[in-house]
Amino acid sequence: MHRVQVELGDRSYPIDIAPDLLQQPACLLRDYRQVVIISNSTVAPLYLDSVTALFAGSQLHTYLLPDGEAYKTLEHFGHIMTFLLEHKFPRDGLLVALGGGVVGDITGFVAASYQRGVDFLQIPTTLLSQVDSSVGGKTAVNHPLGKNMIGAFKQPQQVIIDTNVLSTLPGREFAAGMAEVIKYALIADAEFFSYLEQHADAIQALQPDVIGTMVKHCCQMKADIVALDETEQGQRALLNLGHTFGHAIEAWLGYGQWLHGEAVAAGMVMAAKVSQYRGWLQQDELDRICALLQRFQLPITAPDDMHINDFMPYMKTDKKVRAGQMRFVLPTAFGYSEVIDDVNDIELQSIFT
Ligand code: NAD
Ligand code: GLY
């Protein structure tokens, strides 16, 4: 088993990673008298029995959401609250998020708010949620006027990652998670990029030791960044590499057309092209980035009919904008990224030529 510790003083917690972890009751850090598992209609038929068995000694209830980003809303947040109140869920109970980032984000926000905060456990079941959303305490629901606009920072008590659950994940969802994995390599780890290139076949084949090493490495990188900058005053913004362009693609197409990771993949190439224009990346380095993304069937360009002017309205309202100035995360060398605030229109235009 791999263990990564998120070091946040009295809010520190472990991320445990292993195949078959859901078959091991000893993986739980402590017992709770009352537990509510929150999952969805797709994940529950696959894994709810195993997770229920982990809590054999607790009084247990389950709340199932319909499957989809469309249900990560204040309305469903309210339904969960009602369920907890009706079941007299106590302040010292445990909420368990069993699912991908949607289930994790809404459960975390419920945990931050119910009786001003209760303990919660993340059991992420998508690659994206294992390497990114279950770690670091960002929780949220969507509003019709913006994605993730209502939320809180709320760290879990523990993250339990059973890498075997990736075997049932649809291929397109796995690939979307790989975009976030490749993102870590481009932010700060050229050696990890080479590892991913060398082990691409093993990753596709879900070879347990390679998947475990890869997931652990990403969790460690995220834990290190979160420990330095929990509430995104600086360093944590690096995790948004590719996201400024990617969010614009997702929003312009209409949410759900492209998966988030697919848009991030194209967005990372766009960021890399600005870096190439500035002389920070060489053509062969850009080619390596594109080749690795394509190895996982990820897009490397924006939709054909999307032009620079289509990006602007979304990029100008990005959460990274400060005093009206757009800020981009750009690779300033291969395997090293920084937040840059002086990108001009000519450089942005260069992406499309
Ligand atoms: P998701 O939760 O919608 O899961 C994707 C699909 O896979 C769903 O249909 C789900 O039911 C299904 N699924 C999950 N696990 C499965 C399994 N093991 N086998 C079969 N099917 C499975 O999507 P996601 O990509 O995990 O998460 C996206 C969400 O995460 C977005 O709402 C995004 O805003 C959020 N997010 C949050 C953070 C953060 O730091 N909190 C970071 C990145 C993304
Ligand atoms: N996924 C970005 C962050 O956690 O900050």
GROMACS .gro file of C-alpha atoms and ligand atoms in nm:
model
  402
    1MET     CA    1   0.000   0.000   0.000
    2HIS     CA    2   0.113   0.356  -0.070
    3ARG     CA    3   0.038   0.627   0.186
    4VAL     CA    4   0.061   1.000   0.115
    5GLN     CA    5   0.012   1.243   0.403
    6VAL     CA    6  -0.150   1.582   0.345
    7GLU     CA    7   0.023   1.801   0.603
    8LEU     CA    8  -0.216   2.069   0.727
    9GLY     CA    9  -0.155   2.081   1.103
   10ASP     CA   10  -0.455   1.952   1.296
   11ARG     CA   11  -0.640   1.900   0.965
   12SER     CA   12  -0.374   1.663   0.826
   13TYR     CA   13  -0.493   1.336   0.675
   14PRO     CA   14  -0.366   1.029   0.491
   15ILE     CA   15  -0.441   0.920   0.136
   16ASP     CA   16  -0.417   0.541   0.119
   17ILE     CA   17  -0.372   0.381  -0.222
   18ALA     CA   18  -0.383   0.011  -0.312
   19PRO     CA   19  -0.567  -0.237  -0.530
   20ASP     CA   20  -0.847  -0.410  -0.336
   21LEU     CA   21  -0.843  -0.158  -0.051
   22LEU     CA   22  -1.224  -0.172  -0.038
   23GLN     CA   23  -1.196  -0.537   0.066
   24GLN     CA   24  -0.989  -0.442   0.374
   25PRO     CA   25  -1.189  -0.311   0.675
   26ALA     CA   26  -0.858  -0.237   0.848
   27CYS     CA   27  -0.810   0.049   0.600
   28LEU     CA   28  -1.042   0.272   0.807
   29LEU     CA   29  -0.861   0.505   1.047
   30ARG     CA   30  -1.132   0.499   1.315
   31ASP     CA   31  -1.488   0.384   1.393
   32TYR     CA   32  -1.799   0.600   1.381
   33ARG     CA   33  -2.132   0.506   1.536
   34GLN     CA   34  -2.336   0.660   1.254
   35VAL     CA   35  -2.235   0.669   0.890
   36VAL     CA   36  -2.411   0.796   0.576
   37ILE     CA   37  -2.271   0.690   0.239
   38ILE     CA   38  -2.347   0.925  -0.050
   39SER     CA   39  -2.306   0.777  -0.396
   40ASN     CA   40  -2.484   0.772  -0.730
   41SER     CA   41  -2.698   0.540  -0.939
   42THR     CA   42  -2.401   0.418  -1.149
   43VAL     CA   43  -2.135   0.364  -0.882
   44ALA     CA   44  -2.358   0.218  -0.609
   45PRO     CA   45  -2.449  -0.105  -0.795
   46LEU     CA   46  -2.076  -0.164  -0.848
   47TYR     CA   47  -1.919  -0.079  -0.513
   48LEU     CA   48  -2.179  -0.003  -0.245
   49ASP     CA   49  -2.180  -0.359  -0.107
   50SER     CA   50  -1.803  -0.354  -0.051
   51VAL     CA   51  -1.814  -0.013   0.114
   52THR     CA   52  -2.113  -0.111   0.329
   53ALA     CA   53  -1.913  -0.413   0.451
   54LEU     CA   54  -1.634  -0.180   0.568
   55PHE     CA   55  -1.879  -0.022   0.814
   56ALA     CA   56  -2.025  -0.344   0.954
   57GLY     CA   57  -2.008  -0.209   1.310
   58SER     CA   58  -2.186   0.122   1.237
   59GLN     CA   59  -2.545   0.229   1.197
   60LEU     CA   60  -2.553   0.296   0.825
   61HIS     CA   61  -2.774   0.480   0.575
   62THR     CA   62  -2.722   0.541   0.204
   63TYR     CA   63  -2.825   0.837  -0.010
   64LEU     CA   64  -2.807   0.795  -0.389
   65LEU     CA   65  -2.791   1.087  -0.631
   66PRO     CA   66  -2.884   1.054  -0.996
   67ASP     CA   67  -2.566   1.031  -1.207
   68GLY     CA   68  -2.431   1.349  -1.361
   69GLU     CA   69  -2.285   1.697  -1.326
   70ALA     CA   70  -2.641   1.833  -1.365
   71TYR     CA   71  -2.717   1.713  -1.011
   72LYS     CA   72  -2.426   1.892  -0.841
   73THR     CA   73  -2.666   2.170  -0.740
   74LEU     CA   74  -2.799   2.354  -0.437
   75GLU     CA   75  -3.127   2.170  -0.494
   76HIS     CA   76  -2.965   1.829  -0.442
   77PHE     CA   77  -2.746   1.970  -0.163
   78GLY     CA   78  -3.079   2.058   0.005
   79HIS     CA   79  -3.221   1.710  -0.052
   80ILE     CA   80  -2.917   1.553   0.116
   81MET     CA   81  -2.950   1.794   0.410
   82THR     CA   82  -3.317   1.695   0.450
   83PHE     CA   83  -3.220   1.327   0.442
   84LEU     CA   84  -2.957   1.381   0.714
   85LEU     CA   85  -3.198   1.575   0.934
   86GLU     CA   86  -3.476   1.320   0.887
   87HIS     CA   87  -3.234   1.044   0.990
   88LYS     CA   88  -3.113   1.249   1.289
   89PHE     CA   89  -2.755   1.227   1.161
   90PRO     CA   90  -2.540   1.348   1.452
   91ARG     CA   91  -2.258   1.601   1.466
   92ASP     CA   92  -2.012   1.317   1.540
   93GLY     CA   93  -2.119   1.099   1.245
   94LEU     CA   94  -1.925   1.031   0.925
   95LEU     CA   95  -2.025   1.113   0.567
   96VAL     CA   96  -1.869   0.895   0.299
   97ALA     CA   97  -1.838   1.013  -0.062
   98LEU     CA   98  -1.835   0.708  -0.291
   99GLY     CA   99  -1.798   0.814  -0.654
  100GLY     CA  100  -1.624   1.054  -0.888
  101GLY     CA  101  -1.567   1.426  -0.850
  102VAL     CA  102  -1.936   1.512  -0.866
  103VAL     CA  103  -2.024   1.297  -0.565
  104GLY     CA  104  -1.705   1.405  -0.384
  105ASP     CA  105  -1.765   1.776  -0.437
  106ILE     CA  106  -2.129   1.781  -0.323
  107THR     CA  107  -2.066   1.547  -0.029
  108GLY     CA  108  -1.772   1.761   0.083
  109PHE     CA  109  -1.985   2.074   0.070
  110VAL     CA  110  -2.258   1.901   0.272
  111ALA     CA  111  -1.991   1.795   0.522
  112ALA     CA  112  -1.868   2.154   0.545
  113SER     CA  113  -2.219   2.286   0.613
  114TYR     CA  114  -2.423   2.027   0.804
  115GLN     CA  115  -2.434   2.146   1.167
  116ARG     CA  116  -2.138   2.372   1.073
  117GLY     CA  117  -1.917   2.079   0.981
  118VAL     CA  118  -1.898   1.700   1.018
  119ASP     CA  119  -1.628   1.447   0.935
  120PHE     CA  120  -1.612   1.302   0.586
  121LEU     CA  121  -1.427   1.033   0.399
  122GLN     CA  122  -1.346   1.036   0.029
  123ILE     CA  123  -1.359   0.710  -0.168
  124PRO     CA  124  -1.289   0.838  -0.521
  125THR     CA  125  -1.378   0.601  -0.805
  126THR     CA  126  -1.269   0.789  -1.122
  127LEU     CA  127  -0.907   0.851  -1.219
  128LEU     CA  128  -0.973   1.227  -1.211
  129SER     CA  129  -1.109   1.212  -0.857
  130GLN     CA  130  -0.827   0.982  -0.740
  131VAL     CA  131  -0.550   1.211  -0.863
  132ASP     CA  132  -0.716   1.548  -0.814
  133SER     CA  133  -1.061   1.627  -0.678
  134SER     CA  134  -1.063   1.404  -0.367
  135VAL     CA  135  -0.741   1.564  -0.241
  136GLY     CA  136  -0.707   1.918  -0.114
  137GLY     CA  137  -1.048   2.006   0.023
  138LYS     CA  138  -1.211   2.207  -0.254
  139THR     CA  139  -1.584   2.134  -0.236
  140ALA     CA  140  -1.864   2.295  -0.433
  141VAL     CA  141  -2.194   2.285  -0.617
  142ASN     CA  142  -2.278   2.457  -0.944
  143HIS     CA  143  -2.508   2.757  -0.996
  144PRO     CA  144  -2.690   2.825  -1.326
  145LEU     CA  145  -2.462   3.130  -1.359
  146GLY     CA  146  -2.136   2.941  -1.306
  147LYS     CA  147  -1.968   2.610  -1.233
  148ASN     CA  148  -1.836   2.546  -0.878
  149MET     CA  149  -1.949   2.894  -0.773
  150ILE     CA  150  -2.083   2.795  -0.430
  151GLY     CA  151  -1.858   2.595  -0.201
  152ALA     CA  152  -1.608   2.577   0.081
  153PHE     CA  153  -1.265   2.448   0.168
  154LYS     CA  154  -1.325   2.137   0.378
  155GLN     CA  155  -1.057   1.874   0.417
  156PRO     CA  156  -1.163   1.508   0.453
  157GLN     CA  157  -1.052   1.286   0.745
  158GLN     CA  158  -0.905   1.030   0.503
  159VAL     CA  159  -0.895   0.943   0.133
  160ILE     CA  160  -0.920   0.574   0.042
  161ILE     CA  161  -0.815   0.493  -0.314
  162ASP     CA  162  -0.883   0.143  -0.441
  163THR     CA  163  -0.719   0.145  -0.784
  164ASN     CA  164  -0.908  -0.170  -0.890
  165VAL     CA  165  -1.227   0.034  -0.932
  166LEU     CA  166  -1.073   0.192  -1.243
  167SER     CA  167  -1.141  -0.137  -1.425
  168THR     CA  168  -1.511  -0.047  -1.462
  169LEU     CA  169  -1.451   0.316  -1.560
  170PRO     CA  170  -1.549   0.397  -1.922
  171GLY     CA  171  -1.239   0.449  -2.142
  172ARG     CA  172  -1.325   0.810  -2.220
  173GLU     CA  173  -1.345   0.892  -1.846
  174PHE     CA  174  -1.009   0.722  -1.786
  175ALA     CA  175  -0.852   0.928  -2.065
  176ALA     CA  176  -0.997   1.247  -1.916
  177GLY     CA  177  -0.824   1.159  -1.588
  178MET     CA  178  -0.497   1.105  -1.777
  179ALA     CA  179  -0.510   1.469  -1.889
  180GLU     CA  180  -0.489   1.570  -1.522
  181VAL     CA  181  -0.207   1.319  -1.464
  182ILE     CA  182  -0.008   1.465  -1.755
  183LYS     CA  183  -0.083   1.812  -1.616
  184TYR     CA  184   0.119   1.730  -1.300
  185ALA     CA  185   0.419   1.634  -1.513
  186LEU     CA  186   0.401   1.963  -1.706
  187ILE     CA  187   0.363   2.170  -1.388
  188ALA     CA  188   0.672   2.045  -1.211
  189ASP     CA  189   0.814   1.710  -1.310
  190ALA     CA  190   0.982   1.635  -1.644
  191GLU     CA  191   1.102   1.300  -1.506
  192PHE     CA  192   0.742   1.198  -1.436
  193PHE     CA  193   0.658   1.295  -1.796
  194SER     CA  194   0.922   1.047  -1.918
  195TYR     CA  195   0.780   0.782  -1.682
  196LEU     CA  196   0.435   0.830  -1.836
  197GLU     CA  197   0.581   0.805  -2.189
  198GLN     CA  198   0.768   0.486  -2.101
  199HIS     CA  199   0.474   0.323  -1.922
  200ALA     CA  200   0.189   0.433  -2.149
  201ASP     CA  201   0.105   0.075  -2.251
  202ALA     CA  202   0.108  -0.047  -1.890
  203ILE     CA  203  -0.113   0.245  -1.788
  204GLN     CA  204  -0.362   0.164  -2.065
  205ALA     CA  205  -0.361  -0.197  -1.950
  206LEU     CA  206  -0.423  -0.084  -1.588
  207GLN     CA  207  -0.116  -0.271  -1.464
  208PRO     CA  208  -0.162  -0.242  -1.085
  209ASP     CA  209   0.194  -0.147  -0.982
  210VAL     CA  210   0.224   0.120  -1.252
  211ILE     CA  211  -0.122   0.262  -1.180
  212GLY     CA  212  -0.044   0.265  -0.806
  213THR     CA  213   0.287   0.445  -0.861
  214MET     CA  214   0.125   0.696  -1.097
  215VAL     CA  215  -0.171   0.775  -0.868
  216LYS     CA  216   0.059   0.801  -0.565
  217HIS     CA  217   0.291   1.040  -0.747
  218CYS     CA  218   0.004   1.271  -0.845
  219CYS     CA  219  -0.143   1.265  -0.492
  220GLN     CA  220   0.201   1.346  -0.348
  221MET     CA  221   0.243   1.640  -0.585
  222LYS     CA  222  -0.103   1.771  -0.501
  223ALA     CA  223  -0.049   1.716  -0.126
  224ASP     CA  224   0.276   1.916  -0.143
  225ILE     CA  225   0.109   2.206  -0.324
  226VAL     CA  226  -0.195   2.207  -0.092
  227ALA     CA  227   0.028   2.199   0.217
  228LEU     CA  228   0.201   2.515   0.091
  229ASP     CA  229  -0.112   2.697  -0.029
  230GLU     CA  230  -0.438   2.545   0.092
  231THR     CA  231  -0.667   2.831  -0.015
  232GLU     CA  232  -0.501   2.917  -0.347
  233GLN     CA  233  -0.329   3.243  -0.267
  234GLY     CA  234  -0.038   3.153  -0.497
  235GLN     CA  235   0.121   2.816  -0.581
  236ARG     CA  236  -0.208   2.620  -0.595
  237ALA     CA  237  -0.309   2.816  -0.906
  238LEU     CA  238  -0.050   2.607  -1.096
  239LEU     CA  239  -0.300   2.320  -1.080
  240ASN     CA  240  -0.502   2.521  -1.331
  241LEU     CA  241  -0.257   2.461  -1.617
  242GLY     CA  242  -0.470   2.425  -1.931
  243HIS     CA  243  -0.786   2.519  -1.741
  244THR     CA  244  -0.821   2.883  -1.860
  245PHE     CA  245  -0.849   2.770  -2.222
  246GLY     CA  246  -1.019   2.445  -2.121
  247HIS     CA  247  -1.299   2.612  -1.924
  248ALA     CA  248  -1.366   2.838  -2.223
  249ILE     CA  249  -1.397   2.532  -2.450
  250GLU     CA  250  -1.632   2.354  -2.207
  251ALA     CA  251  -1.853   2.659  -2.162
  252TRP     CA  252  -1.857   2.760  -2.531
  253LEU     CA  253  -1.954   2.408  -2.644
  254GLY     CA  254  -2.207   2.374  -2.363
  255TYR     CA  255  -2.111   2.171  -2.054
  256GLY     CA  256  -2.109   1.799  -2.116
  257GLN     CA  257  -2.009   1.803  -2.485
  258TRP     CA  258  -1.641   1.757  -2.403
  259LEU     CA  259  -1.534   1.606  -2.071
  260HIS     CA  260  -1.341   1.843  -1.846
  261GLY     CA  261  -1.015   1.648  -1.895
  262GLU     CA  262  -1.055   1.657  -2.273
  263ALA     CA  263  -1.088   2.036  -2.264
  264VAL     CA  264  -0.788   2.059  -2.028
  265ALA     CA  265  -0.582   1.850  -2.272
  266ALA     CA  266  -0.648   2.091  -2.559
  267GLY     CA  267  -0.598   2.383  -2.316
  268MET     CA  268  -0.255   2.256  -2.208
  269VAL     CA  269  -0.142   2.241  -2.572
  270MET     CA  270  -0.269   2.598  -2.623
  271ALA     CA  271  -0.070   2.712  -2.317
  272ALA     CA  272   0.234   2.523  -2.448
  273LYS     CA  273   0.201   2.700  -2.784
  274VAL     CA  274   0.217   3.041  -2.613
  275SER     CA  275   0.527   2.914  -2.433
  276GLN     CA  276   0.677   2.803  -2.763
  277TYR     CA  277   0.605   3.147  -2.913
  278ARG     CA  278   0.796   3.299  -2.619
  279GLY     CA  279   1.088   3.061  -2.676
  280TRP     CA  280   1.032   2.876  -2.347
  281LEU     CA  281   0.951   2.544  -2.518
  282GLN     CA  282   1.113   2.391  -2.825
  283GLN     CA  283   0.917   2.231  -3.110
  284ASP     CA  284   1.029   1.880  -3.011
  285GLU     CA  285   0.902   1.942  -2.655
  286LEU     CA  286   0.565   2.059  -2.785
  287ASP     CA  287   0.556   1.748  -3.006
  288ARG     CA  288   0.620   1.525  -2.702
  289ILE     CA  289   0.331   1.685  -2.514
  290CYS     CA  290   0.095   1.635  -2.809
  291ALA     CA  291   0.210   1.276  -2.865
  292LEU     CA  292   0.152   1.174  -2.502
  293LEU     CA  293  -0.195   1.330  -2.495
  294GLN     CA  294  -0.282   1.161  -2.823
  295ARG     CA  295  -0.150   0.831  -2.688
  296PHE     CA  296  -0.449   0.850  -2.451
  297GLN     CA  297  -0.691   0.958  -2.727
  298LEU     CA  298  -0.709   1.314  -2.594
  299PRO     CA  299  -0.766   1.618  -2.819
  300ILE     CA  300  -0.475   1.855  -2.883
  301THR     CA  301  -0.665   2.140  -3.052
  302ALA     CA  302  -0.974   2.343  -2.970
  303PRO     CA  303  -1.292   2.260  -3.164
  304ASP     CA  304  -1.238   2.354  -3.532
  305ASP     CA  305  -1.499   2.627  -3.537
  306MET     CA  306  -1.384   2.793  -3.212
  307HIS     CA  307  -1.174   3.107  -3.266
  308ILE     CA  308  -0.977   3.337  -3.039
  309ASN     CA  309  -1.270   3.578  -3.002
  310ASP     CA  310  -1.484   3.292  -2.873
  311PHE     CA  311  -1.236   3.234  -2.589
  312MET     CA  312  -1.209   3.595  -2.472
  313PRO     CA  313  -1.539   3.643  -2.283
  314TYR     CA  314  -1.476   3.328  -2.079
  315MET     CA  315  -1.107   3.396  -2.014
  316LYS     CA  316  -1.185   3.749  -1.893
  317THR     CA  317  -1.410   3.611  -1.617
  318ASP     CA  318  -1.169   3.332  -1.515
  319LYS     CA  319  -1.119   3.295  -1.137
  320LYS     CA  320  -0.748   3.379  -1.183
  321VAL     CA  321  -0.821   3.730  -1.319
  322ARG     CA  322  -0.682   3.996  -1.080
  323ALA     CA  323  -0.764   4.369  -1.118
  324GLY     CA  324  -0.894   4.301  -1.469
  325GLN     CA  325  -0.566   4.135  -1.575
  326MET     CA  326  -0.593   3.785  -1.727
  327ARG     CA  327  -0.345   3.539  -1.578
  328PHE     CA  328  -0.232   3.215  -1.743
  329VAL     CA  329  -0.041   2.916  -1.616
  330LEU     CA  330   0.228   2.856  -1.878
  331PRO     CA  331   0.516   2.609  -1.901
  332THR     CA  332   0.825   2.829  -1.872
  333ALA     CA  333   1.041   2.522  -1.937
  334PHE     CA  334   0.965   2.157  -2.012
  335GLY     CA  335   0.827   2.020  -1.681
  336TYR     CA  336   0.808   2.358  -1.508
  337SER     CA  337   0.514   2.603  -1.507
  338GLU     CA  338   0.449   2.949  -1.365
  339VAL     CA  339   0.160   3.196  -1.342
  340ILE     CA  340   0.211   3.464  -1.609
  341ASP     CA  341   0.011   3.787  -1.621
  342ASP     CA  342   0.141   3.969  -1.930
  343VAL     CA  343   0.021   3.748  -2.215
  344ASN     CA  344  -0.081   3.974  -2.504
  345ASP     CA  345  -0.331   3.938  -2.787
  346ILE     CA  346  -0.060   3.868  -3.048
  347GLU     CA  347   0.064   3.574  -2.842
  348LEU     CA  348  -0.290   3.442  -2.799
  349GLN     CA  349  -0.347   3.486  -3.172
  350SER     CA  350  -0.031   3.283  -3.241
  351ILE     CA  351  -0.204   2.971  -3.106
  352PHE     CA  352  -0.443   2.974  -3.399
  353THR     CA  353  -0.187   3.026  -3.679
  354NAD     P1  354  -1.802   1.221  -1.243
  354NAD     O1  355  -1.805   1.225  -1.097
  354NAD     O2  356  -1.920   1.275  -1.317
  354NAD     O3  357  -1.776   1.070  -1.291
  354NAD     C1  358  -1.770   1.042  -1.429
  354NAD     C2  359  -1.863   0.925  -1.465
  354NAD     O4  360  -1.803   0.802  -1.423
  354NAD     C3  361  -1.999   0.929  -1.398
  354NAD     O5  362  -2.095   0.881  -1.487
  354NAD     C4  363  -1.981   0.833  -1.281
  354NAD     O6  364  -2.104   0.779  -1.234
  354NAD     C5  365  -1.896   0.728  -1.344
  354NAD     N1  366  -1.814   0.648  -1.254
  354NAD     C6  367  -1.745   0.691  -1.147
  354NAD     N2  368  -1.667   0.592  -1.100
  354NAD     C7  369  -1.688   0.484  -1.177
  354NAD     C8  370  -1.636   0.352  -1.180
  354NAD     N3  371  -1.537   0.315  -1.097
  354NAD     N4  372  -1.683   0.266  -1.273
  354NAD     C9  373  -1.778   0.305  -1.362
  354NAD     N5  374  -1.828   0.430  -1.368
  354NAD    C10  375  -1.784   0.518  -1.276
  354NAD     O7  376  -1.676   1.297  -1.304
  354NAD     P2  377  -1.527   1.319  -1.250
  354NAD     O8  378  -1.446   1.342  -1.372
  354NAD     O9  379  -1.485   1.217  -1.152
  354NAD    O10  380  -1.538   1.456  -1.169
  354NAD    C11  381  -1.578   1.574  -1.231
  354NAD    C12  382  -1.620   1.671  -1.123
  354NAD    O11  383  -1.510   1.696  -1.038
  354NAD    C13  384  -1.666   1.806  -1.176
  354NAD    O12  385  -1.784   1.843  -1.110
  354NAD    C14  386  -1.552   1.900  -1.137
  354NAD    O13  387  -1.596   2.031  -1.114
  354NAD    C15  388  -1.502   1.835  -1.011
  354NAD     N6  389  -1.361   1.863  -0.979
  354NAD    C16  390  -1.333   1.903  -0.853
  354NAD    C17  391  -1.202   1.927  -0.817
  354NAD    C18  392  -1.171   1.965  -0.675
  354NAD    O14  393  -1.057   1.997  -0.645
  354NAD     N7  394  -1.267   1.956  -0.586
  354NAD    C19  395  -1.098   1.912  -0.909
  354NAD    C20  396  -1.130   1.869  -1.037
  354NAD    C21  397  -1.263   1.844  -1.072
  355GLY     N1  398  -0.817   2.103  -0.899
  355GLY     C1  399  -0.757   2.226  -0.862
  355GLY     C2  400  -0.732   2.241  -0.717
  355GLY     O1  401  -0.763   2.153  -0.639
  355GLY     O2  402  -0.684   2.341  -0.676
   0.00000   0.00000   0.00000
